[in-house]
DNA sequence: CCTACGATCTGCT
DNA sequence: GCAGATCGTAGGG
């Protein structure tokens, strides 16, 4: 088994982890249904130091409390009332770092992902954006805080090598200087990365 | 209690 | 290209 270990997630460099997650395979097994995809787009959010992060400057609420916990768990929240966005919590307890998974290239269980997405034919519409990833993999806010070392959501290293590009993060124009950080990572020339 | 708005997506023009 | 959907979260009264 090549499942990523707690040591991978608890390191003190969320930007590096966001880059390293490109090319890893994200799995969910929900109600017995196994689905997976290669991660092709991520964004790093750096806790209390990052104006784009929900925990900035030191916000402790029922929602954000999950990000302050030890790395290696899921942070899932509802965006625009509709979309369930999946993040990987990283670093030690108290830091509130997380990586948003923005796009995957489907691998296992494509038919079931199409069903969840209410689509009939395969295309990049299945998983080319953070809301789509959540829906395709069956992830919802009730799964926030679950361990990534368990058997519902986990990530495996398949030794895949991918050319990586960087850019500024999407949808965080309000975050002043933090909006300019090149903390978005994407697989070069991959059709499953999100638009814009 | 009440209000404003968001780490988005879709459908229509 | 743009408006509408849709509701939990956070902050203020």
mmCIF file of C-alpha atoms (C1' of nucleotides) in Angstrom:
data_model
loop_
_atom_site.group_PDB
_atom_site.id
_atom_site.type_symbol
_atom_site.label_atom_id
_atom_site.label_comp_id
_atom_site.label_asym_id
_atom_site.label_seq_id
_atom_site.Cartn_x
_atom_site.Cartn_y
_atom_site.Cartn_z
ATOM 1 C CA UNK A 1 0.000 0.000 0.000
ATOM 2 C CA UNK A 2 1.315 3.407 -0.980
ATOM 3 C CA UNK A 3 -1.140 5.473 1.037
ATOM 4 C CA UNK A 4 0.386 8.788 2.147
ATOM 5 C CA UNK A 5 1.321 8.706 5.837
ATOM 6 C CA UNK A 6 0.749 11.141 8.669
ATOM 7 C CA UNK A 7 4.363 12.330 8.260
ATOM 8 C CA UNK A 8 3.561 13.583 4.745
ATOM 9 C CA UNK A 9 0.742 15.781 6.014
ATOM 10 C CA UNK A 10 2.223 17.147 9.238
ATOM 11 C CA UNK A 11 5.241 18.836 7.614
ATOM 12 C CA UNK A 12 5.638 22.579 8.095
ATOM 13 C CA UNK A 13 5.437 23.733 4.433
ATOM 14 C CA UNK A 14 1.936 23.820 2.965
ATOM 15 C CA UNK A 15 3.121 25.309 -0.351
ATOM 16 C CA UNK A 16 5.556 22.438 -0.896
ATOM 17 C CA UNK A 17 2.867 19.913 0.018
ATOM 18 C CA UNK A 18 0.425 21.519 -2.446
ATOM 19 C CA UNK A 19 3.027 21.086 -5.204
ATOM 20 C CA UNK A 20 3.779 17.496 -4.197
ATOM 21 C CA UNK A 21 0.093 16.539 -4.252
ATOM 22 C CA UNK A 22 0.008 17.052 -8.042
ATOM 23 C CA UNK A 23 0.188 13.567 -9.561
ATOM 24 C CA UNK A 24 -1.002 11.761 -6.426
ATOM 25 C CA UNK A 25 -4.225 9.718 -6.604
ATOM 26 C CA UNK A 26 -7.198 10.764 -4.456
ATOM 27 C CA UNK A 27 -9.621 7.962 -3.497
ATOM 28 C CA UNK A 28 -13.017 7.908 -1.872
ATOM 29 C CA UNK A 29 -14.948 4.828 -0.809
ATOM 30 C CA UNK A 30 -18.455 5.945 0.131
ATOM 31 C CA UNK A 31 -21.358 3.553 0.638
ATOM 32 C CA UNK A 32 -19.110 0.858 -0.827
ATOM 33 C CA UNK A 33 -18.453 2.812 -4.027
ATOM 34 C CA UNK A 34 -14.759 3.222 -4.867
ATOM 35 C CA UNK A 35 -13.870 6.246 -7.010
ATOM 36 C CA UNK A 36 -10.544 7.967 -7.656
ATOM 37 C CA UNK A 37 -8.639 10.481 -9.765
ATOM 38 C CA UNK A 38 -5.151 11.873 -10.244
ATOM 39 C CA UNK A 39 -4.826 15.296 -8.596
ATOM 40 C CA UNK A 40 -4.028 17.834 -11.341
ATOM 41 C CA UNK A 41 -4.706 21.180 -9.614
ATOM 42 C CA UNK A 42 -4.215 22.418 -6.019
ATOM 43 C CA UNK A 43 -3.976 25.630 -4.026
ATOM 44 C CA UNK A 44 -2.121 26.255 -0.752
ATOM 45 C CA UNK A 45 -3.733 28.225 2.103
ATOM 46 C CA UNK A 46 -1.352 29.284 4.819
ATOM 47 C CA UNK A 47 -3.242 29.602 8.078
ATOM 48 C CA UNK A 48 -3.112 32.809 10.081
ATOM 49 C CA UNK A 49 -0.563 34.498 7.785
ATOM 50 C CA UNK A 50 -2.653 34.318 4.601
ATOM 51 C CA UNK A 51 -5.447 36.827 4.000
ATOM 52 C CA UNK A 52 -7.174 34.400 1.617
ATOM 53 C CA UNK A 53 -7.387 31.661 4.257
ATOM 54 C CA UNK A 54 -10.558 31.164 6.303
ATOM 55 C CA UNK A 55 -8.452 31.088 9.471
ATOM 56 C CA UNK A 56 -6.918 34.551 8.869
ATOM 57 C CA UNK A 57 -6.016 36.392 11.051
ATOM 58 C CA UNK A 58 -6.845 33.905 13.817
ATOM 59 C CA UNK A 59 -10.495 32.970 13.330
ATOM 60 C CA UNK A 60 -11.676 30.131 15.577
ATOM 61 C CA UNK A 61 -15.200 28.922 14.763
ATOM 62 C CA UNK A 62 -16.891 25.546 14.470
ATOM 63 C CA UNK A 63 -16.048 25.549 10.771
ATOM 64 C CA UNK A 64 -12.414 26.705 10.891
ATOM 65 C CA UNK A 65 -11.518 24.706 13.989
ATOM 66 C CA UNK A 66 -10.893 21.679 11.746
ATOM 67 C CA UNK A 67 -8.011 23.479 10.015
ATOM 68 C CA UNK A 68 -6.280 24.078 13.351
ATOM 69 C CA UNK A 69 -6.083 20.353 14.047
ATOM 70 C CA UNK A 70 -3.122 18.128 13.210
ATOM 71 C CA UNK A 71 -2.524 17.519 9.469
ATOM 72 C CA UNK A 72 -3.887 14.429 7.739
ATOM 73 C CA UNK A 73 -7.622 15.083 7.862
ATOM 74 C CA UNK A 74 -10.304 16.532 5.556
ATOM 75 C CA UNK A 75 -11.578 20.105 5.759
ATOM 76 C CA UNK A 76 -14.819 20.291 3.737
ATOM 77 C CA UNK A 77 -16.951 23.427 3.575
ATOM 78 C CA UNK A 78 -19.914 24.694 1.618
ATOM 79 C CA UNK A 79 -19.241 27.423 -0.943
ATOM 80 C CA UNK A 80 -21.945 29.615 -2.527
ATOM 81 C CA UNK A 81 -24.559 27.465 -0.815
ATOM 82 C CA UNK A 82 -24.081 24.648 -3.311
ATOM 83 C CA UNK A 83 -20.532 23.384 -3.651
ATOM 84 C CA UNK A 84 -18.738 21.096 -1.226
ATOM 85 C CA UNK A 85 -15.042 21.989 -1.419
ATOM 86 C CA UNK A 86 -12.476 19.438 -0.244
ATOM 87 C CA UNK A 87 -9.228 20.452 1.432
ATOM 88 C CA UNK A 88 -6.330 18.515 2.934
ATOM 89 C CA UNK A 89 -5.339 19.827 6.378
ATOM 90 C CA UNK A 90 -1.553 19.989 6.840
ATOM 91 C CA UNK A 91 1.070 20.964 9.453
ATOM 92 C CA UNK A 92 1.039 20.544 13.227
ATOM 93 C CA UNK A 93 -1.913 21.257 15.475
ATOM 94 C CA UNK A 94 -2.561 24.998 15.854
ATOM 95 C CA UNK A 95 -1.266 26.109 12.411
ATOM 96 C CA UNK A 96 -4.456 26.019 10.257
ATOM 97 C CA UNK A 97 -2.734 25.213 6.932
ATOM 98 C CA UNK A 98 -4.703 23.471 4.157
ATOM 99 C CA UNK A 99 -4.532 22.500 0.470
ATOM 100 C CA UNK A 100 -7.632 22.917 -1.713
ATOM 101 C CA UNK A 101 -8.010 20.147 -4.304
ATOM 102 C CA UNK A 102 -9.288 21.972 -7.401
ATOM 103 C CA UNK A 103 -9.293 19.310 -10.131
ATOM 104 C CA UNK A 104 -8.673 15.600 -10.747
ATOM 105 C CA UNK A 105 -8.284 13.361 -13.776
ATOM 106 C CA UNK A 106 -10.685 10.432 -13.281
ATOM 107 C CA UNK A 107 -9.112 6.995 -12.810
ATOM 108 C CA UNK A 108 -11.361 4.515 -11.038
ATOM 109 C CA UNK A 109 -15.171 4.459 -11.068
ATOM 110 C CA UNK A 110 -15.738 6.948 -13.899
ATOM 111 C CA UNK A 111 -19.264 5.626 -14.504
ATOM 112 C CA UNK A 112 -20.218 6.322 -10.909
ATOM 113 C CA UNK A 113 -18.663 9.801 -11.033
ATOM 114 C CA UNK A 114 -20.710 10.570 -14.164
ATOM 115 C CA UNK A 115 -23.824 9.411 -12.302
ATOM 116 C CA UNK A 116 -23.078 11.669 -9.326
ATOM 117 C CA UNK A 117 -22.455 14.585 -11.692
ATOM 118 C CA UNK A 118 -25.648 13.872 -13.682
ATOM 119 C CA UNK A 119 -23.648 13.592 -16.890
ATOM 120 C CA UNK A 120 -23.988 10.960 -19.599
ATOM 121 C CA UNK A 121 -20.685 11.141 -21.389
ATOM 122 C CA UNK A 122 -17.092 11.486 -20.277
ATOM 123 C CA UNK A 123 -15.431 14.888 -20.587
ATOM 124 C CA UNK A 124 -13.468 17.317 -18.457
ATOM 125 C CA UNK A 125 -16.823 18.519 -17.065
ATOM 126 C CA UNK A 126 -16.653 15.592 -14.631
ATOM 127 C CA UNK A 127 -13.994 17.030 -12.342
ATOM 128 C CA UNK A 128 -12.422 20.258 -13.702
ATOM 129 C CA UNK A 129 -13.065 22.494 -10.679
ATOM 130 C CA UNK A 130 -13.268 22.226 -6.885
ATOM 131 C CA UNK A 131 -17.077 21.994 -6.726
ATOM 132 C CA UNK A 132 -17.087 19.335 -9.421
ATOM 133 C CA UNK A 133 -14.424 17.286 -7.617
ATOM 134 C CA UNK A 134 -16.509 17.233 -4.445
ATOM 135 C CA UNK A 135 -19.608 16.108 -6.316
ATOM 136 C CA UNK A 136 -17.801 13.529 -8.472
ATOM 137 C CA UNK A 137 -16.145 11.894 -5.458
ATOM 138 C CA UNK A 138 -19.274 12.039 -3.275
ATOM 139 C CA UNK A 139 -17.639 14.332 -0.712
ATOM 140 C CA UNK A 140 -19.874 16.543 1.446
ATOM 141 C CA UNK A 141 -19.563 18.758 4.485
ATOM 142 C CA UNK A 142 -20.559 15.929 6.821
ATOM 143 C CA UNK A 143 -17.141 14.434 6.057
ATOM 144 C CA UNK A 144 -15.203 17.408 7.363
ATOM 145 C CA UNK A 145 -12.689 16.335 10.014
ATOM 146 C CA UNK A 146 -12.422 12.692 8.933
ATOM 147 C CA UNK A 147 -8.927 11.180 8.823
ATOM 148 C CA UNK A 148 -7.103 10.753 5.502
ATOM 149 C CA UNK A 149 -5.439 7.678 6.993
ATOM 150 C CA UNK A 150 -8.789 5.832 7.159
ATOM 151 C CA UNK A 151 -10.864 3.956 4.590
ATOM 152 C CA UNK A 152 -13.303 6.663 3.366
ATOM 153 C CA UNK A 153 -10.986 9.292 1.853
ATOM 154 C CA UNK A 154 -7.261 8.817 1.307
ATOM 155 C CA UNK A 155 -4.412 9.676 -1.089
ATOM 156 C CA UNK A 156 -1.885 7.293 -2.664
ATOM 157 C CA UNK A 157 1.518 7.930 -4.255
ATOM 158 C CA UNK A 158 1.550 6.205 -7.658
ATOM 159 C CA UNK A 159 5.008 7.509 -8.621
ATOM 160 C CA UNK A 160 3.548 9.564 -11.463
ATOM 161 C CA UNK A 161 5.751 12.384 -12.750
ATOM 162 C CA UNK A 162 4.024 15.481 -14.147
ATOM 163 C CA UNK A 163 5.230 18.859 -15.455
ATOM 164 C CA UNK A 164 3.868 21.483 -13.049
ATOM 165 C CA UNK A 165 2.923 25.098 -13.699
ATOM 166 C CA UNK A 166 2.133 27.742 -11.075
ATOM 167 C CA UNK A 167 -0.201 30.736 -10.980
ATOM 168 C CA UNK A 168 -2.036 32.990 -8.577
ATOM 169 C CA UNK A 169 -5.007 31.494 -6.761
ATOM 170 C CA UNK A 170 -8.555 31.669 -8.125
ATOM 171 C CA UNK A 171 -11.362 33.703 -6.566
ATOM 172 C CA UNK A 172 -9.319 35.462 -3.884
ATOM 173 C CA UNK A 173 -8.995 38.925 -5.465
ATOM 174 C CA UNK A 174 -10.091 40.484 -2.172
ATOM 175 C CA UNK A 175 -7.002 39.173 -0.365
ATOM 176 C CA UNK A 176 -4.738 42.132 -1.284
ATOM 177 C CA UNK A 177 -1.040 41.136 -1.374
ATOM 178 C CA UNK A 178 -1.944 37.490 -0.722
ATOM 179 C CA UNK A 179 -3.905 37.458 -3.998
ATOM 180 C CA UNK A 180 -0.567 37.728 -5.815
ATOM 181 C CA UNK A 181 1.073 34.651 -4.276
ATOM 182 C CA UNK A 182 1.801 31.897 -6.830
ATOM 183 C CA UNK A 183 0.299 29.210 -4.662
ATOM 184 C CA UNK A 184 -1.802 27.472 -7.315
ATOM 185 C CA UNK A 185 -0.245 24.383 -8.892
ATOM 186 C CA UNK A 186 -1.480 22.645 -12.021
ATOM 187 C CA UNK A 187 -0.475 19.835 -14.334
ATOM 188 C CA UNK A 188 0.799 21.329 -17.589
ATOM 189 C CA UNK A 189 -1.471 20.771 -20.621
ATOM 190 C CA UNK A 190 -3.943 18.661 -18.662
ATOM 191 C CA UNK A 191 -7.548 19.084 -19.885
ATOM 192 C CA UNK A 192 -8.978 18.470 -16.418
ATOM 193 C CA UNK A 193 -7.584 21.652 -14.843
ATOM 194 C CA UNK A 194 -10.251 24.278 -14.102
ATOM 195 C CA UNK A 195 -11.024 27.107 -16.526
ATOM 196 C CA UNK A 196 -10.465 30.866 -16.214
ATOM 197 C "C1'" DC B 1 -32.341 37.767 15.566
ATOM 198 C "C1'" DC B 2 -30.816 39.646 11.026
ATOM 199 C "C1'" DT B 3 -27.983 40.568 7.070
ATOM 200 C "C1'" DA B 4 -24.200 40.220 3.576
ATOM 201 C "C1'" DC B 5 -21.619 37.441 0.958
ATOM 202 C "C1'" DG B 6 -18.501 33.671 -0.726
ATOM 203 C "C1'" DA B 7 -11.598 29.330 -2.282
ATOM 204 C "C1'" DT B 8 -18.368 28.108 -7.823
ATOM 205 C "C1'" DC B 9 -21.087 26.207 -11.628
ATOM 206 C "C1'" DT B 10 -24.541 26.239 -15.085
ATOM 207 C "C1'" DG B 11 -27.425 27.829 -18.601
ATOM 208 C "C1'" DC B 12 -28.668 31.257 -21.561
ATOM 209 C "C1'" DT B 13 -27.295 35.149 -24.792
ATOM 210 C "C1'" DG C 1 -19.862 37.118 -21.237
ATOM 211 C "C1'" DC C 2 -23.061 37.383 -17.532
ATOM 212 C "C1'" DA C 3 -26.826 36.611 -14.215
ATOM 213 C "C1'" DG C 4 -28.967 33.511 -11.090
ATOM 214 C "C1'" DA C 5 -28.942 29.699 -7.969
ATOM 215 C "C1'" DT C 6 -28.717 28.763 -2.953
ATOM 216 C "C1'" DC C 7 -27.476 28.475 2.146
ATOM 217 C "C1'" DG C 8 -24.043 28.091 5.828
ATOM 218 C "C1'" DT C 9 -20.970 31.100 8.065
ATOM 219 C "C1'" DA C 10 -19.500 35.112 10.379
ATOM 220 C "C1'" DG C 11 -20.204 39.314 12.341
ATOM 221 C "C1'" DG C 12 -22.998 42.952 14.086
ATOM 222 C "C1'" DG C 13 -27.288 44.634 16.839
#
